[in-house]
Amino acid sequence: MSGLALIFRRELALSWAGGGGPFLALGFYIAMASLLPLALGADPARMASVAPGFAWLVLALASLLSLERMFERDFEDGALDLIALGPAPLEMTALAKGLAQWIAIAAPLALLAPLIVTALGAPMRLAPIVVICGLVGGLSFCFLGGVGAALSLGSRRGGVLIALIVLPLFTPPVIFGAGAIEAFGVGLDWRTPLLLLSAYSLAAVALCPFAMAAAARNAIS
Amino acid sequence: MISAVSIEGLGVARGDRPLITGFNLALEAGEAVALAGRNGAGKTSLLRAIAGLIRPSGGRVVFRSGDAEIPPEDAIARDAHLIGHQDGLKLSRSAWDEVLFQVLWSGGTAASARSACARLGLTNLLGLQVRKLSAGQRRRLALARLAASPRSLWLLDEPLAPLDRDQRAVVGELMAEHLAGGGLILAAAHDPLPVTARPVEIGG
């Protein structure tokens, strides 16, 4: 088995199983969504108008929750040393970690998102674009988040630090994703923001593994 | 396959503080070296620098196969084991899952992992979660990859600390076989190694 496949299987098993896996993020998403009507009041029209943007933003926040585990566990128990001395370069490991995070956390969130949007009163026909944006934008959230996770290695209260590092970088995907959903809802051109979101995500997938690996190397040295 | 390691004028610093300067050592196939030195002398940092995890502040480490020099990254990635203070095991996973990953990652097979575990008396523990194992049992899981995936250079940092006398003897047999097969061992240890080893003192 190649190094990449081996590390990917391990990362996937760890993200699914350890510490609640996707259920933590999903639970957070549902809890936040059920607070919105309490904060906004029970006017259905008002809720329907903010539901897509709110659901998109909370999806971004929910994907922050389990980032801390991406590198911290391997760093604390010494597995990162072992991984650094293995057959695949750390960049490859970072790519595997990002993809595993995407499958285990971002994809379940993307699949839950249309339910949230609809439950908050937005029209059902938004469902496909919400799922697509969730899956595409999820790549950005996982890979940029991974950079934050690797940079915060070894610091106390790493989770808060990750959020501070990563949230500014979430600005473009949040804008493009919300823009695509909004445009789709009112019948405007939604392809352009979706393409911009895709471009940002692909750039994140291509570049972030290098940043993650450099930060991880720095942490174990 | 690494047949000789020569450390030439290696310097290691932690932060601004130089720990080791101008360290020289030549290690040949079939030879074991026991690094001694007081706590904080830099034994762990030296081993990690040789493994390429720490960038040395000076000097270099040369890996040779026969007469040919091997690039350090290749030598380490394919042919060196580092056993550190930490065992690199996930507490929430089963002992077998973890040992299997470590062995496959370092180039062994499932069959070799199983036989190494049998050798180290771990067979009955493999179904348990790592968190249920004692420190000595966890260390034996980590040591299993030494026996299961053949790599020439063993960099060991206090490998025997948590082990009882019987297990030290087993690890001693593994080391003796490794040396007899042309392996190289560089170990930091306060207790004497269970094989004949050339002592090297670091730090003043």
Tab-separated table of C-alpha atoms in Angstrom:
chain	number	residue	atom	x	y	z
A	1	MET	CA	0.000	0.000	0.000
A	2	SER	CA	1.373	3.393	-0.893
A	3	GLY	CA	2.244	5.884	1.798
A	4	LEU	CA	-0.542	8.259	0.802
A	5	ALA	CA	-3.254	5.585	0.909
A	6	LEU	CA	-1.995	4.339	4.252
A	7	ILE	CA	-1.950	7.725	5.933
A	8	PHE	CA	-5.279	8.674	4.362
A	9	ARG	CA	-6.992	5.574	5.746
A	10	ARG	CA	-5.585	6.269	9.170
A	11	GLU	CA	-6.628	9.927	9.116
A	12	LEU	CA	-10.110	9.003	7.996
A	13	ALA	CA	-10.461	6.432	10.754
A	14	LEU	CA	-9.251	8.959	13.310
A	15	SER	CA	-11.541	11.763	12.120
A	16	TRP	CA	-14.582	9.507	12.030
A	17	ALA	CA	-14.031	7.759	15.292
A	18	GLY	CA	-12.039	9.882	17.683
A	19	GLY	CA	-13.930	12.323	19.865
A	20	GLY	CA	-17.344	12.181	18.244
A	21	GLY	CA	-16.237	12.606	14.637
A	22	PRO	CA	-18.711	14.565	12.524
A	23	PHE	CA	-21.421	14.559	15.198
A	24	LEU	CA	-19.811	17.356	17.158
A	25	ALA	CA	-19.888	19.676	14.153
A	26	LEU	CA	-23.375	18.524	13.116
A	27	GLY	CA	-24.712	19.005	16.627
A	28	PHE	CA	-23.242	22.502	16.778
A	29	TYR	CA	-24.809	23.332	13.431
A	30	ILE	CA	-28.267	22.160	14.511
A	31	ALA	CA	-28.022	23.926	17.867
A	32	MET	CA	-27.021	27.226	16.275
A	33	ALA	CA	-29.789	26.947	13.702
A	34	SER	CA	-32.393	26.354	16.386
A	35	LEU	CA	-31.235	29.461	18.251
A	36	LEU	CA	-31.790	31.729	15.242
A	37	PRO	CA	-35.609	31.914	15.521
A	38	LEU	CA	-35.254	32.695	19.215
A	39	ALA	CA	-32.980	35.617	18.447
A	40	LEU	CA	-34.835	36.972	15.424
A	41	GLY	CA	-38.424	36.472	16.510
A	42	ALA	CA	-40.986	34.314	14.765
A	43	ASP	CA	-41.555	36.351	11.630
A	44	PRO	CA	-41.271	33.761	8.823
A	45	ALA	CA	-40.522	36.281	6.089
A	46	ARG	CA	-37.638	37.797	7.991
A	47	MET	CA	-36.186	34.381	8.804
A	48	ALA	CA	-36.499	33.196	5.226
A	49	SER	CA	-34.539	36.194	4.032
A	50	VAL	CA	-31.589	35.651	6.372
A	51	ALA	CA	-31.662	31.826	6.426
A	52	PRO	CA	-29.291	31.131	3.502
A	53	GLY	CA	-26.588	33.556	4.587
A	54	PHE	CA	-26.883	32.515	8.217
A	55	ALA	CA	-26.737	28.808	7.373
A	56	TRP	CA	-23.658	29.369	5.223
A	57	LEU	CA	-21.859	31.338	7.914
A	58	VAL	CA	-22.608	28.815	10.640
A	59	LEU	CA	-21.399	26.028	8.361
A	60	ALA	CA	-18.067	27.836	8.170
A	61	LEU	CA	-17.969	28.167	11.951
A	62	ALA	CA	-18.950	24.541	12.533
A	63	SER	CA	-16.080	23.369	10.377
A	64	LEU	CA	-13.692	25.112	12.787
A	65	LEU	CA	-14.664	22.871	15.667
A	66	SER	CA	-12.613	19.780	15.051
A	67	LEU	CA	-9.634	21.454	13.405
A	68	GLU	CA	-7.615	21.348	16.590
A	69	ARG	CA	-7.435	17.571	16.388
A	70	MET	CA	-5.953	17.551	12.889
A	71	PHE	CA	-2.354	17.921	14.026
A	72	GLU	CA	-2.460	18.357	17.787
A	73	ARG	CA	-3.073	14.684	18.625
A	74	ASP	CA	-0.218	13.472	16.455
A	75	PHE	CA	2.021	16.166	17.865
A	76	GLU	CA	1.254	15.358	21.493
A	77	ASP	CA	1.638	11.602	21.328
A	78	GLY	CA	4.755	11.649	19.157
A	79	ALA	CA	3.104	10.151	16.075
A	80	LEU	CA	4.121	13.227	14.071
A	81	ASP	CA	7.787	12.262	14.511
A	82	LEU	CA	7.071	8.797	13.199
A	83	ILE	CA	5.067	10.207	10.292
A	84	ALA	CA	7.850	12.656	9.454
A	85	LEU	CA	10.296	9.744	9.153
A	86	GLY	CA	8.035	7.688	6.908
A	87	PRO	CA	7.950	7.020	3.186
A	88	ALA	CA	5.729	9.969	2.230
A	89	PRO	CA	6.756	13.602	2.698
A	90	LEU	CA	4.876	15.654	5.285
A	91	GLU	CA	3.209	17.602	2.469
A	92	MET	CA	1.527	14.369	1.399
A	93	THR	CA	0.423	13.695	4.941
A	94	ALA	CA	-1.003	17.211	5.150
A	95	LEU	CA	-2.946	16.622	1.942
A	96	ALA	CA	-4.297	13.349	3.357
A	97	LYS	CA	-5.283	15.067	6.589
A	98	GLY	CA	-7.102	17.830	4.711
A	99	LEU	CA	-8.991	15.378	2.526
A	100	ALA	CA	-9.912	13.187	5.490
A	101	GLN	CA	-11.175	16.262	7.331
A	102	TRP	CA	-13.236	17.166	4.274
A	103	ILE	CA	-14.840	13.739	4.023
A	104	ALA	CA	-15.413	13.304	7.742
A	105	ILE	CA	-16.509	16.830	8.698
A	106	ALA	CA	-17.177	19.105	5.716
A	107	ALA	CA	-19.179	16.648	3.628
A	108	PRO	CA	-21.632	15.755	6.445
A	109	LEU	CA	-22.056	19.476	7.152
A	110	ALA	CA	-22.719	20.178	3.462
A	111	LEU	CA	-25.352	17.444	3.387
A	112	LEU	CA	-27.032	18.800	6.503
A	113	ALA	CA	-26.985	22.407	5.243
A	114	PRO	CA	-30.020	22.217	2.906
A	115	LEU	CA	-32.105	20.772	5.761
A	116	ILE	CA	-31.113	23.712	7.952
A	117	VAL	CA	-31.788	26.257	5.225
A	118	THR	CA	-35.192	24.778	4.486
A	119	ALA	CA	-36.132	24.361	8.118
A	120	LEU	CA	-35.427	28.057	8.656
A	121	GLY	CA	-37.948	28.897	5.965
A	122	ALA	CA	-35.932	29.407	2.784
A	123	PRO	CA	-37.357	27.808	-0.354
A	124	MET	CA	-36.595	24.141	-0.984
A	125	ARG	CA	-35.220	24.855	-4.451
A	126	LEU	CA	-32.066	26.317	-2.876
A	127	ALA	CA	-31.076	22.837	-1.662
A	128	PRO	CA	-28.822	21.817	-4.590
A	129	ILE	CA	-26.786	25.020	-4.636
A	130	VAL	CA	-26.385	24.886	-0.860
A	131	VAL	CA	-24.997	21.355	-1.041
A	132	ILE	CA	-22.654	22.248	-3.896
A	133	CYS	CA	-21.376	25.356	-2.126
A	134	GLY	CA	-20.962	23.359	1.084
A	135	LEU	CA	-18.909	20.673	-0.631
A	136	VAL	CA	-16.775	23.082	-2.652
A	137	GLY	CA	-16.341	25.664	0.084
A	138	GLY	CA	-15.703	22.877	2.591
A	139	LEU	CA	-12.395	22.218	0.836
A	140	SER	CA	-11.327	25.785	1.637
A	141	PHE	CA	-12.477	25.506	5.223
A	142	CYS	CA	-10.612	22.228	5.791
A	143	PHE	CA	-7.346	23.148	4.106
A	144	LEU	CA	-7.105	26.714	5.404
A	145	GLY	CA	-8.161	25.392	8.774
A	146	GLY	CA	-5.395	22.823	8.575
A	147	VAL	CA	-2.850	25.613	8.173
A	148	GLY	CA	-4.228	27.277	11.298
A	149	ALA	CA	-4.124	23.945	13.124
A	150	ALA	CA	-0.500	23.332	12.163
A	151	LEU	CA	0.554	26.886	13.010
A	152	SER	CA	-0.993	26.714	16.454
A	153	LEU	CA	0.766	23.443	17.349
A	154	GLY	CA	2.241	23.464	20.797
A	155	SER	CA	0.375	26.541	21.985
A	156	ARG	CA	-2.058	26.412	24.836
A	157	ARG	CA	-5.680	27.107	23.935
A	158	GLY	CA	-4.853	26.192	20.367
A	159	GLY	CA	-8.514	26.068	19.358
A	160	VAL	CA	-9.081	29.775	19.934
A	161	LEU	CA	-5.826	30.611	18.192
A	162	ILE	CA	-6.856	28.543	15.178
A	163	ALA	CA	-10.101	30.507	14.905
A	164	LEU	CA	-8.211	33.805	15.026
A	165	ILE	CA	-5.732	32.712	12.365
A	166	VAL	CA	-8.269	31.117	10.097
A	167	LEU	CA	-11.387	33.280	10.210
A	168	PRO	CA	-9.883	36.161	8.174
A	169	LEU	CA	-8.916	33.632	5.511
A	170	PHE	CA	-12.518	32.387	5.487
A	171	THR	CA	-13.687	35.782	4.194
A	172	PRO	CA	-13.483	35.002	0.452
A	173	PRO	CA	-15.238	31.619	0.601
A	174	VAL	CA	-17.920	33.040	2.876
A	175	ILE	CA	-18.532	35.910	0.431
A	176	PHE	CA	-18.479	33.761	-2.712
A	177	GLY	CA	-20.593	30.984	-1.223
A	178	ALA	CA	-23.214	33.303	0.203
A	179	GLY	CA	-23.166	35.235	-3.065
A	180	ALA	CA	-23.784	32.108	-5.119
A	181	ILE	CA	-26.672	30.977	-2.909
A	182	GLU	CA	-28.201	34.458	-2.871
A	183	ALA	CA	-27.902	34.870	-6.646
A	184	PHE	CA	-29.393	31.432	-7.245
A	185	GLY	CA	-32.329	32.331	-5.003
A	186	VAL	CA	-33.227	35.507	-6.891
A	187	GLY	CA	-32.461	34.106	-10.343
A	188	LEU	CA	-29.282	36.062	-11.061
A	189	ASP	CA	-25.967	34.697	-12.364
A	190	TRP	CA	-24.820	32.263	-9.683
A	191	ARG	CA	-22.130	30.580	-11.744
A	192	THR	CA	-19.555	33.335	-11.369
A	193	PRO	CA	-19.459	33.342	-7.547
A	194	LEU	CA	-19.501	29.539	-7.565
A	195	LEU	CA	-16.541	29.473	-9.949
A	196	LEU	CA	-14.699	31.961	-7.762
A	197	LEU	CA	-15.439	29.774	-4.743
A	198	SER	CA	-14.123	26.736	-6.645
A	199	ALA	CA	-10.983	28.588	-7.680
A	200	TYR	CA	-10.301	29.650	-4.097
A	201	SER	CA	-10.857	26.098	-2.842
A	202	LEU	CA	-8.608	24.550	-5.458
A	203	ALA	CA	-5.884	27.053	-4.666
A	204	ALA	CA	-6.253	26.169	-0.990
A	205	VAL	CA	-5.947	22.439	-1.759
A	206	ALA	CA	-2.871	23.066	-3.884
A	207	LEU	CA	-1.015	25.443	-1.591
A	208	CYS	CA	-2.071	24.725	1.982
A	209	PRO	CA	-0.361	21.315	2.292
A	210	PHE	CA	2.991	23.059	1.866
A	211	ALA	CA	2.169	25.570	4.580
A	212	MET	CA	0.861	22.825	6.892
A	213	ALA	CA	3.977	20.719	6.398
A	214	ALA	CA	6.297	23.672	7.001
A	215	ALA	CA	4.447	24.605	10.184
A	216	ALA	CA	4.430	20.996	11.395
A	217	ARG	CA	8.169	20.640	10.723
A	218	ASN	CA	8.764	23.796	12.679
A	219	ALA	CA	6.701	22.485	15.575
A	220	ILE	CA	8.560	19.177	15.918
A	221	SER	CA	12.029	20.666	15.514
B	1	MET	CA	20.917	0.299	2.874
B	2	ILE	CA	22.927	2.385	5.339
B	3	SER	CA	26.247	0.754	6.135
B	4	ALA	CA	27.965	3.665	7.862
B	5	VAL	CA	27.039	6.937	9.477
B	6	SER	CA	29.561	9.636	10.135
B	7	ILE	CA	28.709	12.676	12.147
B	8	GLU	CA	31.093	15.502	11.339
B	9	GLY	CA	31.346	18.509	13.604
B	10	LEU	CA	27.633	18.464	14.408
B	11	GLY	CA	26.264	21.331	16.441
B	12	VAL	CA	22.808	21.459	17.957
B	13	ALA	CA	21.253	24.499	19.587
B	14	ARG	CA	17.919	24.842	21.352
B	15	GLY	CA	16.793	28.416	20.978
B	16	ASP	CA	19.861	30.594	21.528
B	17	ARG	CA	21.559	28.051	23.744
B	18	PRO	CA	24.166	25.835	22.078
B	19	LEU	CA	23.774	22.303	23.440
B	20	ILE	CA	26.319	20.406	21.437
B	21	THR	CA	29.142	21.793	19.341
B	22	GLY	CA	31.615	20.022	17.109
B	23	PHE	CA	30.360	16.515	17.807
B	24	ASN	CA	32.084	13.760	15.823
B	25	LEU	CA	31.155	10.123	15.664
B	26	ALA	CA	31.654	7.334	13.175
B	27	LEU	CA	29.314	4.380	13.272
B	28	GLU	CA	29.911	1.283	11.179
B	29	ALA	CA	27.660	-1.614	10.245
B	30	GLY	CA	27.314	-4.085	13.097
B	31	GLU	CA	28.224	-1.521	15.709
B	32	ALA	CA	26.264	-0.136	18.644
B	33	VAL	CA	27.022	3.141	20.378
B	34	ALA	CA	25.616	4.084	23.754
B	35	LEU	CA	25.317	7.826	24.251
B	36	ALA	CA	25.738	8.875	27.846
B	37	GLY	CA	25.494	12.291	29.393
B	38	ARG	CA	23.782	14.086	32.214
B	39	ASN	CA	20.134	15.136	31.919
B	40	GLY	CA	19.825	18.029	29.506
B	41	ALA	CA	23.179	17.372	27.852
B	42	GLY	CA	21.433	17.064	24.497
B	43	LYS	CA	21.172	13.333	23.862
B	44	THR	CA	17.596	13.564	22.624
B	45	SER	CA	18.353	16.643	20.515
B	46	LEU	CA	21.363	14.908	18.990
B	47	LEU	CA	19.297	11.877	17.989
B	48	ARG	CA	16.573	14.102	16.567
B	49	ALA	CA	19.143	16.123	14.636
B	50	ILE	CA	20.564	12.930	13.133
B	51	ALA	CA	17.035	11.920	12.177
B	52	GLY	CA	16.610	15.259	10.432
B	53	LEU	CA	13.853	16.491	12.730
B	54	ILE	CA	16.010	19.310	14.097
B	55	ARG	CA	18.101	21.480	11.821
B	56	PRO	CA	21.679	21.339	13.142
B	57	SER	CA	23.406	24.624	13.917
B	58	GLY	CA	26.573	23.350	12.286
B	59	GLY	CA	28.299	20.343	10.809
B	60	ARG	CA	26.630	17.500	8.963
B	61	VAL	CA	25.591	13.887	9.086
B	62	VAL	CA	26.712	11.663	6.245
B	63	PHE	CA	25.013	8.357	5.481
B	64	ARG	CA	26.907	5.882	3.351
B	65	SER	CA	25.955	2.679	1.629
B	66	GLY	CA	29.211	0.935	0.824
B	67	ASP	CA	31.274	3.747	-0.653
B	68	ALA	CA	28.356	5.741	-1.995
B	69	GLU	CA	26.863	8.608	-0.060
B	70	ILE	CA	23.064	8.540	0.338
B	71	PRO	CA	21.104	11.801	0.588
B	72	PRO	CA	20.071	12.191	4.244
B	73	GLU	CA	16.336	12.497	3.476
B	74	ASP	CA	16.329	9.192	1.571
B	75	ALA	CA	18.446	7.454	4.166
B	76	ILE	CA	16.127	8.504	6.984
B	77	ALA	CA	12.844	7.989	5.142
B	78	ARG	CA	13.728	4.480	3.990
B	79	ASP	CA	16.246	3.100	6.376
B	80	ALA	CA	16.121	4.558	9.888
B	81	HIS	CA	13.948	3.993	12.938
B	82	LEU	CA	13.637	6.594	15.665
B	83	ILE	CA	12.145	5.493	18.971
B	84	GLY	CA	11.676	8.580	21.117
B	85	HIS	CA	10.311	9.268	24.567
B	86	GLN	CA	6.812	9.123	23.196
B	87	ASP	CA	5.439	6.013	21.627
B	88	GLY	CA	3.297	7.691	18.970
B	89	LEU	CA	0.250	5.587	19.834
B	90	LYS	CA	-3.342	6.837	19.782
B	91	LEU	CA	-4.993	6.018	23.110
B	92	SER	CA	-8.417	5.545	21.571
B	93	ARG	CA	-7.406	2.991	18.962
B	94	SER	CA	-6.747	-0.694	19.383
B	95	ALA	CA	-3.189	-1.817	19.938
B	96	TRP	CA	-3.276	-3.827	16.727
B	97	ASP	CA	-4.500	-0.900	14.600
B	98	GLU	CA	-1.727	1.273	15.933
B	99	VAL	CA	1.095	-1.217	15.690
B	100	LEU	CA	-0.046	-2.203	12.207
B	101	PHE	CA	0.039	1.414	11.059
B	102	GLN	CA	3.486	1.977	12.534
B	103	VAL	CA	4.842	-1.167	10.931
B	104	LEU	CA	3.287	-0.578	7.489
B	105	TRP	CA	4.360	3.071	7.573
B	106	SER	CA	7.943	2.098	8.231
B	107	GLY	CA	7.944	-0.511	5.490
B	108	GLY	CA	6.910	-3.795	7.107
B	109	THR	CA	3.948	-6.076	6.449
B	110	ALA	CA	0.976	-7.274	8.476
B	111	ALA	CA	2.621	-10.699	8.842
B	112	SER	CA	5.874	-9.224	10.104
B	113	ALA	CA	3.916	-7.032	12.531
B	114	ARG	CA	2.171	-10.096	13.907
B	115	SER	CA	5.347	-12.052	14.417
B	116	ALA	CA	7.122	-9.089	16.009
B	117	CYS	CA	4.225	-8.737	18.455
B	118	ALA	CA	4.433	-12.427	19.277
B	119	ARG	CA	8.146	-12.056	19.912
B	120	LEU	CA	7.561	-9.166	22.310
B	121	GLY	CA	4.774	-11.018	24.126
B	122	LEU	CA	2.023	-8.698	22.912
B	123	THR	CA	-0.251	-11.124	21.087
B	124	ASN	CA	-2.893	-11.261	23.814
B	125	LEU	CA	-3.006	-7.482	24.153
B	126	LEU	CA	-3.578	-6.603	20.517
B	127	GLY	CA	-7.363	-6.359	20.812
B	128	LEU	CA	-7.218	-3.864	23.673
B	129	GLN	CA	-7.367	-0.114	23.411
B	130	VAL	CA	-3.957	1.470	23.838
B	131	ARG	CA	-5.225	3.416	26.861
B	132	LYS	CA	-5.663	0.132	28.745
B	133	LEU	CA	-1.984	-0.782	28.341
B	134	SER	CA	0.803	-0.058	30.787
B	135	ALA	CA	3.782	2.137	29.923
B	136	GLY	CA	5.965	-0.922	29.373
B	137	GLN	CA	3.389	-2.559	27.118
B	138	ARG	CA	3.056	0.630	25.070
B	139	ARG	CA	6.801	0.850	24.671
B	140	ARG	CA	6.896	-2.768	23.499
B	141	LEU	CA	4.252	-1.908	20.892
B	142	ALA	CA	6.476	0.900	19.652
B	143	LEU	CA	9.528	-1.364	19.667
B	144	ALA	CA	7.664	-3.932	17.584
B	145	ARG	CA	8.370	-1.914	14.456
B	146	LEU	CA	12.098	-2.382	14.999
B	147	ALA	CA	11.643	-6.095	14.569
B	148	ALA	CA	8.835	-5.927	12.012
B	149	SER	CA	10.167	-3.491	9.449
B	150	PRO	CA	13.773	-3.975	8.481
B	151	ARG	CA	15.686	-0.694	8.608
B	152	SER	CA	19.428	-0.457	9.137
B	153	LEU	CA	19.869	2.461	11.487
B	154	TRP	CA	18.180	2.406	14.887
B	155	LEU	CA	18.133	5.704	16.740
B	156	LEU	CA	16.865	4.876	20.214
B	157	ASP	CA	16.151	7.341	22.973
B	158	GLU	CA	15.943	5.592	26.346
B	159	PRO	CA	14.314	2.583	24.671
B	160	LEU	CA	14.355	0.347	27.707
B	161	ALA	CA	13.285	2.764	30.423
B	162	PRO	CA	9.811	1.352	31.109
B	163	LEU	CA	10.672	-2.300	30.432
B	164	ASP	CA	11.070	-5.085	33.004
B	165	ARG	CA	14.083	-7.377	33.118
B	166	ASP	CA	12.629	-10.134	30.943
B	167	GLN	CA	11.558	-7.695	28.263
B	168	ARG	CA	14.953	-6.013	28.308
B	169	ALA	CA	16.442	-9.401	27.563
B	170	VAL	CA	14.079	-9.851	24.602
B	171	VAL	CA	14.996	-6.416	23.247
B	172	GLY	CA	18.645	-7.307	23.816
B	173	GLU	CA	18.191	-10.361	21.579
B	174	LEU	CA	16.565	-8.178	18.907
B	175	MET	CA	19.479	-5.746	19.077
B	176	ALA	CA	22.067	-8.525	18.897
B	177	GLU	CA	20.374	-10.007	15.829
B	178	HIS	CA	20.155	-6.581	14.230
B	179	LEU	CA	23.874	-5.975	14.749
B	180	ALA	CA	24.755	-9.444	13.524
B	181	GLY	CA	22.815	-8.649	10.333
B	182	GLY	CA	24.897	-5.535	9.716
B	183	GLY	CA	22.621	-3.037	11.441
B	184	LEU	CA	23.682	0.086	13.288
B	185	ILE	CA	22.409	1.207	16.689
B	186	LEU	CA	22.815	4.599	18.292
B	187	ALA	CA	21.093	4.669	21.646
B	188	ALA	CA	20.853	7.196	24.425
B	189	ALA	CA	20.571	5.256	27.653
B	190	HIS	CA	21.317	5.748	31.310
B	191	ASP	CA	21.172	2.022	31.983
B	192	PRO	CA	23.678	-0.214	30.222
B	193	LEU	CA	22.400	-1.541	26.893
B	194	PRO	CA	21.764	-5.294	26.760
B	195	VAL	CA	24.337	-5.606	23.943
B	196	THR	CA	27.985	-4.701	23.731
B	197	ALA	CA	28.132	-1.026	22.896
B	198	ARG	CA	30.857	1.560	22.551
B	199	PRO	CA	30.229	4.269	25.152
B	200	VAL	CA	30.296	7.877	24.001
B	201	GLU	CA	29.934	10.720	26.444
B	202	ILE	CA	28.349	13.955	25.334
B	203	GLY	CA	28.310	17.287	27.106
B	204	GLY	CA	30.816	18.344	29.702
